Coordinates of C-alpha atoms in Angstrom, one line a residue:
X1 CA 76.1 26.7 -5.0
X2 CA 75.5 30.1 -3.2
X3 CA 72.5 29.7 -0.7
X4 CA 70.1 31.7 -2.2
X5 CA 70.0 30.2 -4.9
X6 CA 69.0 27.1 -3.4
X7 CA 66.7 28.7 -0.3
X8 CA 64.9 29.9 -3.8
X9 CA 64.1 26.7 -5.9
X10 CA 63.3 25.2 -2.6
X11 CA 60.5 28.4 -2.7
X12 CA 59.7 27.7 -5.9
X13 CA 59.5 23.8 -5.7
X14 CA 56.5 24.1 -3.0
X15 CA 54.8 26.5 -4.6
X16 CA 54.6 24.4 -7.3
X17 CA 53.7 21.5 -4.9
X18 CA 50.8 24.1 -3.1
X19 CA 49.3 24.4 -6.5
X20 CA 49.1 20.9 -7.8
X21 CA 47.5 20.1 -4.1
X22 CA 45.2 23.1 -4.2
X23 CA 44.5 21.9 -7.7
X24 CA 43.9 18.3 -6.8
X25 CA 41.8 19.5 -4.0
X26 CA 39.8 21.9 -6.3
X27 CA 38.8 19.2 -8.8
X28 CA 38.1 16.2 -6.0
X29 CA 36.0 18.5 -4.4
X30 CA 34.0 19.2 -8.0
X31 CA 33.5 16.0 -8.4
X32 CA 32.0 15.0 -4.6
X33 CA 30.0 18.5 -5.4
X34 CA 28.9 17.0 -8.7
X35 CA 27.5 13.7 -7.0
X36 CA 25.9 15.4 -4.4
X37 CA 24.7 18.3 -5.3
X38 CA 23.7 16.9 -9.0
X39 CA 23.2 13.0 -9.1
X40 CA 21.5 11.1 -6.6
X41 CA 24.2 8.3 -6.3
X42 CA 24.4 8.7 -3.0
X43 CA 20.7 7.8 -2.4
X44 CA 21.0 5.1 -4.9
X45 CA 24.0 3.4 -2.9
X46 CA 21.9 3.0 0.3
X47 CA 18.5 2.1 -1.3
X48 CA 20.5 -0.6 -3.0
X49 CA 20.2 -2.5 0.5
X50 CA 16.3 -2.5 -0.1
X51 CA 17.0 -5.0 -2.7
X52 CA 15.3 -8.6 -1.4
X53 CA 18.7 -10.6 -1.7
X54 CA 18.5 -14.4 0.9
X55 CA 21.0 -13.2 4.0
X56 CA 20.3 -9.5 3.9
X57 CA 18.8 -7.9 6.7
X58 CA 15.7 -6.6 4.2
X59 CA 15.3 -10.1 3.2
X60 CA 15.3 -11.4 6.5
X61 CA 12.7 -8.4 7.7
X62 CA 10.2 -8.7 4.5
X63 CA 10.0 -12.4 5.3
X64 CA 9.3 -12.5 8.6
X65 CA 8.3 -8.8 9.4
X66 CA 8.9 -7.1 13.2
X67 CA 6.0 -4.9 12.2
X68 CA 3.2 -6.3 13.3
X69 CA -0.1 -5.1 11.5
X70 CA -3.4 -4.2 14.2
X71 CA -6.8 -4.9 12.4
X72 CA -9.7 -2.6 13.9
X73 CA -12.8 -4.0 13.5
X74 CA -16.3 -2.6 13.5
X75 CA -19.4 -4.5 13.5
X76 CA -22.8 -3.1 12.4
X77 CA -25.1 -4.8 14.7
X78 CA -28.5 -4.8 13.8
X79 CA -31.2 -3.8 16.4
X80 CA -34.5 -3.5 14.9
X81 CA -35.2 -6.4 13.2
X82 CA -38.1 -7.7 14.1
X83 CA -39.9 -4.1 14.1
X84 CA -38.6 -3.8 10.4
X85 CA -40.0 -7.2 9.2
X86 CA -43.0 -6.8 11.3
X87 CA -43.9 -3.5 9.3
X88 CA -43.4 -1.1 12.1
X89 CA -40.0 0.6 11.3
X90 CA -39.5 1.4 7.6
X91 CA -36.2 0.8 7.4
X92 CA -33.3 -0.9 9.4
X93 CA -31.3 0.3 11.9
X94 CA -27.7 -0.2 12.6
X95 CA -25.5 0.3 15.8
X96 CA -21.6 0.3 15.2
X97 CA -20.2 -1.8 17.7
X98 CA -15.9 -2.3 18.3
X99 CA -13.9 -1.8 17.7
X100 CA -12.4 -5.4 18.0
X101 CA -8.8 -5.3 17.9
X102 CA -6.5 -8.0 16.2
X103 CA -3.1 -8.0 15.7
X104 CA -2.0 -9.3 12.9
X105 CA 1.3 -12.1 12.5
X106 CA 2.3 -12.2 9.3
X107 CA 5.2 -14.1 7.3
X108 CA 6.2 -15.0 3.8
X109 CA 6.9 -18.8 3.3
X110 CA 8.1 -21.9 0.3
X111 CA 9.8 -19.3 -0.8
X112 CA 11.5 -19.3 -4.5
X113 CA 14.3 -17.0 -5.9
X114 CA 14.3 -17.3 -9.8
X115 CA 17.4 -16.0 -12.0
X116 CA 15.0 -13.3 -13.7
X117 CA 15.3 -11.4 -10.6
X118 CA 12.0 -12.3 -9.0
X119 CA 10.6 -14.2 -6.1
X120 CA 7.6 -16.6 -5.3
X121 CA 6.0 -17.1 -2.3
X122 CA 2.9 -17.6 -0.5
X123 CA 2.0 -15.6 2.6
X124 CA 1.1 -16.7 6.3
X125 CA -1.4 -15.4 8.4
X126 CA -2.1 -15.5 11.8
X127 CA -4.6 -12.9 14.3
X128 CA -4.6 -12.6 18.1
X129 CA -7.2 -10.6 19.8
X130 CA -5.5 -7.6 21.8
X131 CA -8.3 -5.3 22.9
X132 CA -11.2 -3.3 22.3
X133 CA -14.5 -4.6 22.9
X134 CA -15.0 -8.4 23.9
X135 CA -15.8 -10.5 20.5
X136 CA -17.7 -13.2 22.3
X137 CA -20.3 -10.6 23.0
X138 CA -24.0 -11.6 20.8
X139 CA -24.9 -9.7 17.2
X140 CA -27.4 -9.4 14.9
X141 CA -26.4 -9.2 11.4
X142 CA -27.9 -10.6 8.0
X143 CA -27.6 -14.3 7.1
X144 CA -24.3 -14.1 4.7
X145 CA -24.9 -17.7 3.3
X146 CA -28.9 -17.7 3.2
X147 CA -27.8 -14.6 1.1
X148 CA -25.5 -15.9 -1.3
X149 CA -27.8 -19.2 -1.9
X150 CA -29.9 -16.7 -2.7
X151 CA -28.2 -15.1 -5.5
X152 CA -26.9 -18.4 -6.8
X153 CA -30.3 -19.4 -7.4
X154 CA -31.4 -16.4 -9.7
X155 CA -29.8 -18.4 -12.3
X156 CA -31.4 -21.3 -11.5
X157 CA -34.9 -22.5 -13.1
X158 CA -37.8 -22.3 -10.8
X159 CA -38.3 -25.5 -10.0
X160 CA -34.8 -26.0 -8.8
X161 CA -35.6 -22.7 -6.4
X162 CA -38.7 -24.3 -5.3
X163 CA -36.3 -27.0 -4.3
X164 CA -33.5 -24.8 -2.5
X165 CA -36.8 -23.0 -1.0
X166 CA -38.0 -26.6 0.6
X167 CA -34.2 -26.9 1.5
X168 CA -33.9 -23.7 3.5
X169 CA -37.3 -24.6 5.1
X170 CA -36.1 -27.7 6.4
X171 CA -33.0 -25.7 7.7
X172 CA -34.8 -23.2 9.2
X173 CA -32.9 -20.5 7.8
X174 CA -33.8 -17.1 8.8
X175 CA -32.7 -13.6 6.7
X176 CA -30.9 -12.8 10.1
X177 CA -28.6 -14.5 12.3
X178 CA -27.3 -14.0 16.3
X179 CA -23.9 -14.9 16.7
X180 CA -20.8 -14.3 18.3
X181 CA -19.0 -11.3 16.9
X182 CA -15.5 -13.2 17.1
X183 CA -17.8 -16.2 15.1
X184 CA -18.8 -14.2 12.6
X185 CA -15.7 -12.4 11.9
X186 CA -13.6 -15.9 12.4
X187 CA -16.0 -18.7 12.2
X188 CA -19.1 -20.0 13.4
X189 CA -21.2 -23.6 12.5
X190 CA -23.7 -22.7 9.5
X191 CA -25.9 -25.3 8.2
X192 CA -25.9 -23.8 5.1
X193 CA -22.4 -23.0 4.5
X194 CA -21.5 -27.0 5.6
X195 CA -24.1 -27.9 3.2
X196 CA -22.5 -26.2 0.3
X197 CA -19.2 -26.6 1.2
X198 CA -18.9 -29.9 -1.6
X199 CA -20.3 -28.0 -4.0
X200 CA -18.1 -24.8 -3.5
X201 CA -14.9 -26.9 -2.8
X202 CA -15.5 -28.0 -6.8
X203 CA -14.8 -24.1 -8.5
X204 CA -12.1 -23.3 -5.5
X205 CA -10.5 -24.7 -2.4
X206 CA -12.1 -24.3 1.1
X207 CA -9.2 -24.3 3.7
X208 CA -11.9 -22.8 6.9
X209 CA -13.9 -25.2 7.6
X210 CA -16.4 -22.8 9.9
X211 CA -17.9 -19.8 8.0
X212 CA -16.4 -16.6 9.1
X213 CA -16.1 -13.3 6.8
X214 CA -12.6 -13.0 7.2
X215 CA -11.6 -17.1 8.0
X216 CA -9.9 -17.2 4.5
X217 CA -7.1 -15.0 5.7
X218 CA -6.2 -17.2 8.3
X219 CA -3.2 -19.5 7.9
X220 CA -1.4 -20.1 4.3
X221 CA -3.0 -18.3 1.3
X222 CA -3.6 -20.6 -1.8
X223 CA -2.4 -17.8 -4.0
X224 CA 1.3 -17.9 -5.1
X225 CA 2.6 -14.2 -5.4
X226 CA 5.5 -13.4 -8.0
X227 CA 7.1 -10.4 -7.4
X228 CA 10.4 -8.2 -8.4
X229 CA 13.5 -8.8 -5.9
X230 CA 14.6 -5.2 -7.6
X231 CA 17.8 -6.6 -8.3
X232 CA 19.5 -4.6 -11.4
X233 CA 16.5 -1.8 -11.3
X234 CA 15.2 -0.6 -8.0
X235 CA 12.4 0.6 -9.8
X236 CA 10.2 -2.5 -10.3
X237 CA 10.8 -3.3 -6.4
X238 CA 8.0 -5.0 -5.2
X239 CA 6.2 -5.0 -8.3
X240 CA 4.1 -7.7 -8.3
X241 CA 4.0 -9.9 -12.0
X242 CA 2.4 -13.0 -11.7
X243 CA -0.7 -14.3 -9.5
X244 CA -0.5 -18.3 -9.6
X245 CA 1.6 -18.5 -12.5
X246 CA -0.6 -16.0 -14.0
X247 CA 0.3 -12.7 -15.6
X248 CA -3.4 -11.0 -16.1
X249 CA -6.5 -12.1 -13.9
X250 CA -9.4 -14.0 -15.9
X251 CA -12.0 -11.8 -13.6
X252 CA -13.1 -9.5 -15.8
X253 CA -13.0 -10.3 -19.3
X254 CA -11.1 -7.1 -19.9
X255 CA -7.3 -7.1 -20.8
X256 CA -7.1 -3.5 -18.6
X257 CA -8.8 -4.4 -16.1
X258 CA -7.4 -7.7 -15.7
X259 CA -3.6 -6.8 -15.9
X260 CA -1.6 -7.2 -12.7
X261 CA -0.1 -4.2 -11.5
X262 CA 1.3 -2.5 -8.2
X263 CA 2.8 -3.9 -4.9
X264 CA 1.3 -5.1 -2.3
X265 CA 1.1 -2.4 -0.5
X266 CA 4.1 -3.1 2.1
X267 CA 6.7 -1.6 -0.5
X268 CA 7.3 0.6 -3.4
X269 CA 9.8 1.2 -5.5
X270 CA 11.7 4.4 -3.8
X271 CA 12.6 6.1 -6.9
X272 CA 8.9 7.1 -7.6
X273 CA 8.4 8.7 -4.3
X274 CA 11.1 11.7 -5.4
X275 CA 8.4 13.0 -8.2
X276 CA 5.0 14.5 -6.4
X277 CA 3.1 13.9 -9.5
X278 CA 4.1 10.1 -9.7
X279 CA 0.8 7.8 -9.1
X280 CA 1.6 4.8 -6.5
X281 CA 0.0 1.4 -7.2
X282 CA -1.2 -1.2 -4.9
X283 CA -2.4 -4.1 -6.4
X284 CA -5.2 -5.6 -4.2
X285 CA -6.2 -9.5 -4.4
X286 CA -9.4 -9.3 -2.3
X287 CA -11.0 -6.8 -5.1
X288 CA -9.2 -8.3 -8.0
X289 CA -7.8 -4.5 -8.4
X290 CA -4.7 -2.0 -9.0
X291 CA -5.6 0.7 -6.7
X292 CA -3.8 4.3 -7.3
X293 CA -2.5 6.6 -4.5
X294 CA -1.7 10.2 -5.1
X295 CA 0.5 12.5 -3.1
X296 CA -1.3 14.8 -0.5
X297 CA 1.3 16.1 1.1
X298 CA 4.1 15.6 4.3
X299 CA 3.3 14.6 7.4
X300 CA 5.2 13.5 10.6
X301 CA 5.2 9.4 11.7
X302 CA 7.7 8.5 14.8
X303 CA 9.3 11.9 14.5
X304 CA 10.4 10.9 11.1
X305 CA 9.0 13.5 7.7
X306 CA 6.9 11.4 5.9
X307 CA 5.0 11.5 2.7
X308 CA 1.3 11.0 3.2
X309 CA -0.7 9.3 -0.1
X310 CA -4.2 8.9 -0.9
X311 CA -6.7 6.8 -3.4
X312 CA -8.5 9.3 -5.5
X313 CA -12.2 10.3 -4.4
X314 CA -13.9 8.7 -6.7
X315 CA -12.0 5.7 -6.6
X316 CA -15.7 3.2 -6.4
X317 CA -17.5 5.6 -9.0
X318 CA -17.3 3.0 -11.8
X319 CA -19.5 4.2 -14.8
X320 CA -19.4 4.1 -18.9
X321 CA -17.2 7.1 -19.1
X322 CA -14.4 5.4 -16.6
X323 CA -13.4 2.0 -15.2
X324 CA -16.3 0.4 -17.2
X325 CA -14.6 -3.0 -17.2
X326 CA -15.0 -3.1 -13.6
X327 CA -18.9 -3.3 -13.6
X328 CA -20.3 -6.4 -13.9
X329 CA -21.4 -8.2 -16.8
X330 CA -26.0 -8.8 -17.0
X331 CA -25.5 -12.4 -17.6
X332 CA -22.7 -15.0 -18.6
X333 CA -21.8 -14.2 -22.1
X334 CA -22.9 -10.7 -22.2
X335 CA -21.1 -8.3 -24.5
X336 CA -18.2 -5.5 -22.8
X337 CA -21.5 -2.9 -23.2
X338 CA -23.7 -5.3 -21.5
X339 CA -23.0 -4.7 -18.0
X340 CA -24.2 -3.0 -15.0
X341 CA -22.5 -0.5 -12.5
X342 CA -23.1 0.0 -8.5
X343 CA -24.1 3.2 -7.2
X344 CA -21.2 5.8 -6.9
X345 CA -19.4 4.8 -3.7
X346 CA -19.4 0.9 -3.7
X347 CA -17.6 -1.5 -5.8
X348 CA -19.2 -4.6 -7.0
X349 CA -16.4 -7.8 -5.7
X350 CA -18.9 -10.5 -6.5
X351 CA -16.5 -11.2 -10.1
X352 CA -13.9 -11.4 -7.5
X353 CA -15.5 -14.0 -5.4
X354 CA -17.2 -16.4 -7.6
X355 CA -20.4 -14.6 -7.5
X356 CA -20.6 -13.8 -4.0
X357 CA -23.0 -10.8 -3.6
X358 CA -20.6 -8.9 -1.6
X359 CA -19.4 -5.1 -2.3
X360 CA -16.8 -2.7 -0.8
X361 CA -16.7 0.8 0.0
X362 CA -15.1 3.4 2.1
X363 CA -16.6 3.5 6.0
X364 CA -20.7 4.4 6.6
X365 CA -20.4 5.1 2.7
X366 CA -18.0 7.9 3.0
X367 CA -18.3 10.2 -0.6
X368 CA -21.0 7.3 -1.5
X369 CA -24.3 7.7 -3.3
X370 CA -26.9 9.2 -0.8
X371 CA -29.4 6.8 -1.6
X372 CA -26.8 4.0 0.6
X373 CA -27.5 6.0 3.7
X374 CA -30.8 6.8 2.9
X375 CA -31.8 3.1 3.1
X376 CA -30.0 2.4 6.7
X377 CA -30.4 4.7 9.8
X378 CA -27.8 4.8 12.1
X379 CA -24.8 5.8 9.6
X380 CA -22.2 8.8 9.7
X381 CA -19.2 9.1 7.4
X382 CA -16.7 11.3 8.1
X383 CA -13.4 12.2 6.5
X384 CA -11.2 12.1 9.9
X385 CA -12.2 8.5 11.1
X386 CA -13.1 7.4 7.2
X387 CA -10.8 8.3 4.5
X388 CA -7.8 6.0 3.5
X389 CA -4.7 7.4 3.6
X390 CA -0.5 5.5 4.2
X391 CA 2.2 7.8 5.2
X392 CA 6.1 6.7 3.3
X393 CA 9.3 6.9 4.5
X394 CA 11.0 9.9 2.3
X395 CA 13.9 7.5 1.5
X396 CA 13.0 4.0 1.4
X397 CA 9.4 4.0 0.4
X398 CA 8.1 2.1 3.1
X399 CA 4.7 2.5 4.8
X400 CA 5.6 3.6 8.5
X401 CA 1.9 5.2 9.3
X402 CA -1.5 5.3 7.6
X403 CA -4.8 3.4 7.8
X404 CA -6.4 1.3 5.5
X405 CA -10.6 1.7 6.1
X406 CA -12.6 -0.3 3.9
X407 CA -16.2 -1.5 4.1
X408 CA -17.7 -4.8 2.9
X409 CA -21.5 -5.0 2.5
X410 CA -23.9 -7.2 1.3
X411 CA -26.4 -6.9 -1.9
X412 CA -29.4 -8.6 -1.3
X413 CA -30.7 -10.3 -4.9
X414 CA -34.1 -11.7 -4.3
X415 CA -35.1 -14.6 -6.7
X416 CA -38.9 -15.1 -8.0
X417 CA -38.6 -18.7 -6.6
X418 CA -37.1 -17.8 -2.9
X419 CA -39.0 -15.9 -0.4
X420 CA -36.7 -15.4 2.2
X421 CA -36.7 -12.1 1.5
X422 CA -39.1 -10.5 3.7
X423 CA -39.2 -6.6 3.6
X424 CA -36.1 -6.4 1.8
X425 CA -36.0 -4.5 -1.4
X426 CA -34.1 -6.4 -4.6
X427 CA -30.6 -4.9 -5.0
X428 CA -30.6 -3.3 -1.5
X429 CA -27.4 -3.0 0.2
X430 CA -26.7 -4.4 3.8
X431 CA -23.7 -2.9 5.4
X432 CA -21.6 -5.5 7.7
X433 CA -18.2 -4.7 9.0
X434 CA -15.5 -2.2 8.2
X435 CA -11.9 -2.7 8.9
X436 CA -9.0 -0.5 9.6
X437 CA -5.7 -1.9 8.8
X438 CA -2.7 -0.3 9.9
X439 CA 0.5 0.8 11.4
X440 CA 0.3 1.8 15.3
X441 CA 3.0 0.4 17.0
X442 CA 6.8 0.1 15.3
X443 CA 9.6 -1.8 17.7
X444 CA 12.4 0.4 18.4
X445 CA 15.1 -1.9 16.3
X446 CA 13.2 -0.8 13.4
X447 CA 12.6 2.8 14.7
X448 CA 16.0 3.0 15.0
X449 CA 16.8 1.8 11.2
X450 CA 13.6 4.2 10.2
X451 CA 15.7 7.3 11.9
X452 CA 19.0 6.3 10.3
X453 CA 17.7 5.7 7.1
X454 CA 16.7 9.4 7.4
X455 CA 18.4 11.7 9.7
X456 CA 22.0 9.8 9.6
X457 CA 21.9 9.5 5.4
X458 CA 20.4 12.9 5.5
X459 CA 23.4 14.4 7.7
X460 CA 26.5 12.8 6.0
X461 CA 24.4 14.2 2.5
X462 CA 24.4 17.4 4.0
X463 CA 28.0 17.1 5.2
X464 CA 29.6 16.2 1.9
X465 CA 27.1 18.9 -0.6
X466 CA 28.2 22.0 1.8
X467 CA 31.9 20.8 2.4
X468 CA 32.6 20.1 -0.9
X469 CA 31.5 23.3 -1.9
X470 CA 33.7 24.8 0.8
X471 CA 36.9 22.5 -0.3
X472 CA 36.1 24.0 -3.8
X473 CA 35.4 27.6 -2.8
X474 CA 39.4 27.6 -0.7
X475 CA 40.9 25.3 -2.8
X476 CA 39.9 27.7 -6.0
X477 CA 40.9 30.6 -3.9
X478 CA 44.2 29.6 -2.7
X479 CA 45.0 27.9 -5.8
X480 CA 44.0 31.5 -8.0
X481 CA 46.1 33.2 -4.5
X482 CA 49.7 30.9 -5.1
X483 CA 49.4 31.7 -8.9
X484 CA 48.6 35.0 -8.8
X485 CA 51.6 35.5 -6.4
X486 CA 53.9 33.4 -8.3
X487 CA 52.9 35.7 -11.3
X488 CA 53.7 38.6 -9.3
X489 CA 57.2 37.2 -8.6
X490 CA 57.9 35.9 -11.7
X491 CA 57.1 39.2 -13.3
X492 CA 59.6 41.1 -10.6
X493 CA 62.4 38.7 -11.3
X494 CA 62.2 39.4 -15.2
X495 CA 61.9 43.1 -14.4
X496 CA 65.2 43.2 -12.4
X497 CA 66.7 40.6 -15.2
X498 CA 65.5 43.2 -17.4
X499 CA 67.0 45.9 -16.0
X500 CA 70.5 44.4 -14.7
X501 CA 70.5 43.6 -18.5
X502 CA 70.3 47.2 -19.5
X503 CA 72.7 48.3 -16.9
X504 CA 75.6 46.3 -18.3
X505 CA 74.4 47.2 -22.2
X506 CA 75.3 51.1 -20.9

């Protein structure tokens, strides 16, 4: 066979081989373009580690968390007292004092995976002073359970508050109290509270056995949290569905305002975080709440982009017109109309709490009523040290920055048959303590997963949308290059065919 012959299928046998590759490459490049550039398959494959499955690293770092949580404590401590009950100063006067610093150890235990792709558990708590000021230093600050025997007993008849009255006597309970500000926050021995203890043990379980605002959260919580594993749909991770076997709360006698919904704040499912206009929910047991966050914006956590949320303003502004079923009902058996809202500002938890005459708010009453500061000297809201606010990971939806600020105060409820009173107006509100719950210091293991989980996934994403384009732009244009020049030939080979054919016809 004469050389050329063969030197020329040889020629024409890899350009045929060129094209099919270039081909190939053209359409496995589309498609890596397609799932980049148009799909978010990539995101979904990595996020699919979030998902709380026994032996994973996620599992193993939800239930024992690295990150541990710092509590910043501030006190109001109250400094004319005596003046104020004496007649001298009209109205009371507080002095912020902290703040006390706790960290916070916190881990999930009796644990239960069920097959419907959720898990129980109840949480552990434990809190370790770290700094600030010392909390065995002396306060002043209104007698919690001389005020909640109080409002107990408006429902009483009068002769049984005549009774409490000679009870309290005998006690010597006074409308303030000077204790330890670690006692008070913690625990401290109250006559009262040890008296009632019996009775209160009979509606729920007392596991403190000192009164201290905060002592319920220490050790293992009597609720029994249900939550989604997000196993099979990312997008209910975290939710939470049942509250001791419960799917609604029987707080509030309202079927929306006693549904379950949100997280609990340390997670949310990642796939709302790509839409601005999505609302975030945490669901919060100590109001008995869903509380909604709103995108404000991106910020920067750790070096790491985040995604900064925010409850809305008017978040404690309960009234007919909105969250109606959150006000509380006149008396026990009331109709839905039949109840009574807080000023704008404070949120009435005493439904939450078994009738507790306690209320939150945002710090010194920040976008409150102006009436609340009116009635205390000594406050200052401001938006910088006050507001709420948790900055997300732009991947995996997990708080990495942020501070929680709430306030809890106390409504004083004065009862015809109960002067303990003193100068105190009925319904006046006593502000106590607010805390600031939040995120300051991250151990570099989880830094390091925080900056992978970004800049790393964000890289190779990068790398594969702009090189698959480029395989598909050179690909296409050497593929449309061999073709056009096999063309080319092809059409010079049947020219001179054409033309040796008309040579012999002459």
């Amino acid at each position: 066979m004469d050389s050329k012959v063969v030197q020329k299928k040889k020629s024409c046998a890899g350009r045929t081989c060129l094209v099919w590759g270039m081909g190939s490459m053209a359409i496995v490049g589309t498609a890596i373009l397609v799932v980049f550039w148009c799909t978010n398959l990539f995101r979904d494959a990595i996020l699919s580690a979030l998902e709380l499955k026994n032996g994973t690293t996620t599992y193993g770092l939800w239930e024992r968390p690295l990150v541990r949580a710092a509590y910043r404590i501030r006190i109001f401590n109250y400094t004319n007292v005596d003046e104020f009950e004496s007649g001298l100063d009209p109205k009371l006067k507080v002095q912020e004092l902290g703040p006390y610093i706790y960290r916070e150890t916190l881990t999930r235990v009796n644990v239960q995976s069920h097959e419907n792709g959720t898990i129980t558990y109840q949480e552990k708590r434990a809190f370790q002073w770290e700094g600030g000021r010392p909390d065995d230093e002396m306060i002043r600050v209104p007698n919690v359970p001389l005020f909640t025997a109080m409002a107990f007993s408006r429902d009483l008849n009068f002769m049984a508050q005549v009774t409490l009255t000679a009870i309290l006597t005998t006690l010597q309970a006074k409308t303030f109290v000077t204790v330890p500000a670690g006692g008070f926050l913690w625990g401290y021995d109250d006559k009262i509270f040890q008296m009632a203890k019996p009775v209160m043990a009979l509606r729920q379980p007392i596991t403190f056995d000192k009164f201290g605002m905060l002592a319920s959260k220490v050790g293992v919580s009597k609720d029994r949290i249900n939550i989604r594993t997000g196993s099979g749909d990312l997008g209910s991770l975290g939710l939470v569905q049942r509250l001791n076997g419960d799917e609604r709360l029987h707080v509030w006698d309202d079927e929306q305002c006693d549904t379950i919904f949100g997280t609990d704040g340390t997670m949310f499912p990642p796939h709302l975080i790509r839409d601005p206009n999505a609302t975030l929910h945490v669901f919060c047991r100590d109001m008995c709440r869903t509380i909604p966050l709103h995108y404000e914006g991106r910020t920067m956590v750790q070096g790491i982009p985040t995604l900064r949320y925010k409850p809305p303003t008017d978040l404690f502004n309960a009234s007919r017109s909105k969250d109606f079923c959150y006000c509380s009902k006149v008396s026990e058996g009331a109709i839905f109309s039949d109840r009574s809202c807080p000023k704008a500002g404070i949120f009435n938890v005493s439904s939450c709490h078994f009738g507790t005459p306690v209320l939150t708010s945002f710090p010194h009453f920040y976008l409150g009523d102006k009436s609340l500061l009116e009635q205390i000297e000594g406050l200052n809201p401001q938006q910088e040290l006050h507001e709420t606010y948790v900055d997300l990971h732009p991947l995996l939806a997990v708080p990495i920055g942020g501070w929680s600020r709430l306030q809890l105060n106390l409504e004083a409820r004065k009862a015809v048959g109960v002067p303990f009173m003193g100068k105190l107006k009925d319904g006046e509100v006593l502000p106590l303590f607010w805390v600031e719950v939040g995120i300051d210091n991250i151990p570099d293991s989880v830094i390091s997963i925080l900056h992978h989980a970004y800049f790393t996934a964000s890289a190779v994403e990068i790398g594969f949308q702009w090189g698959s384009l480029f395989l598909v732009l050179v690909s296409t244009c050497l593929l449309l290059f061999t073709m056009k020049k096999t063309r080319t030939e092809h059409r010079r080979k049947l020219k001179r065919n054409i033309s040796g054919e008309n040579r012999l016809l002459e």
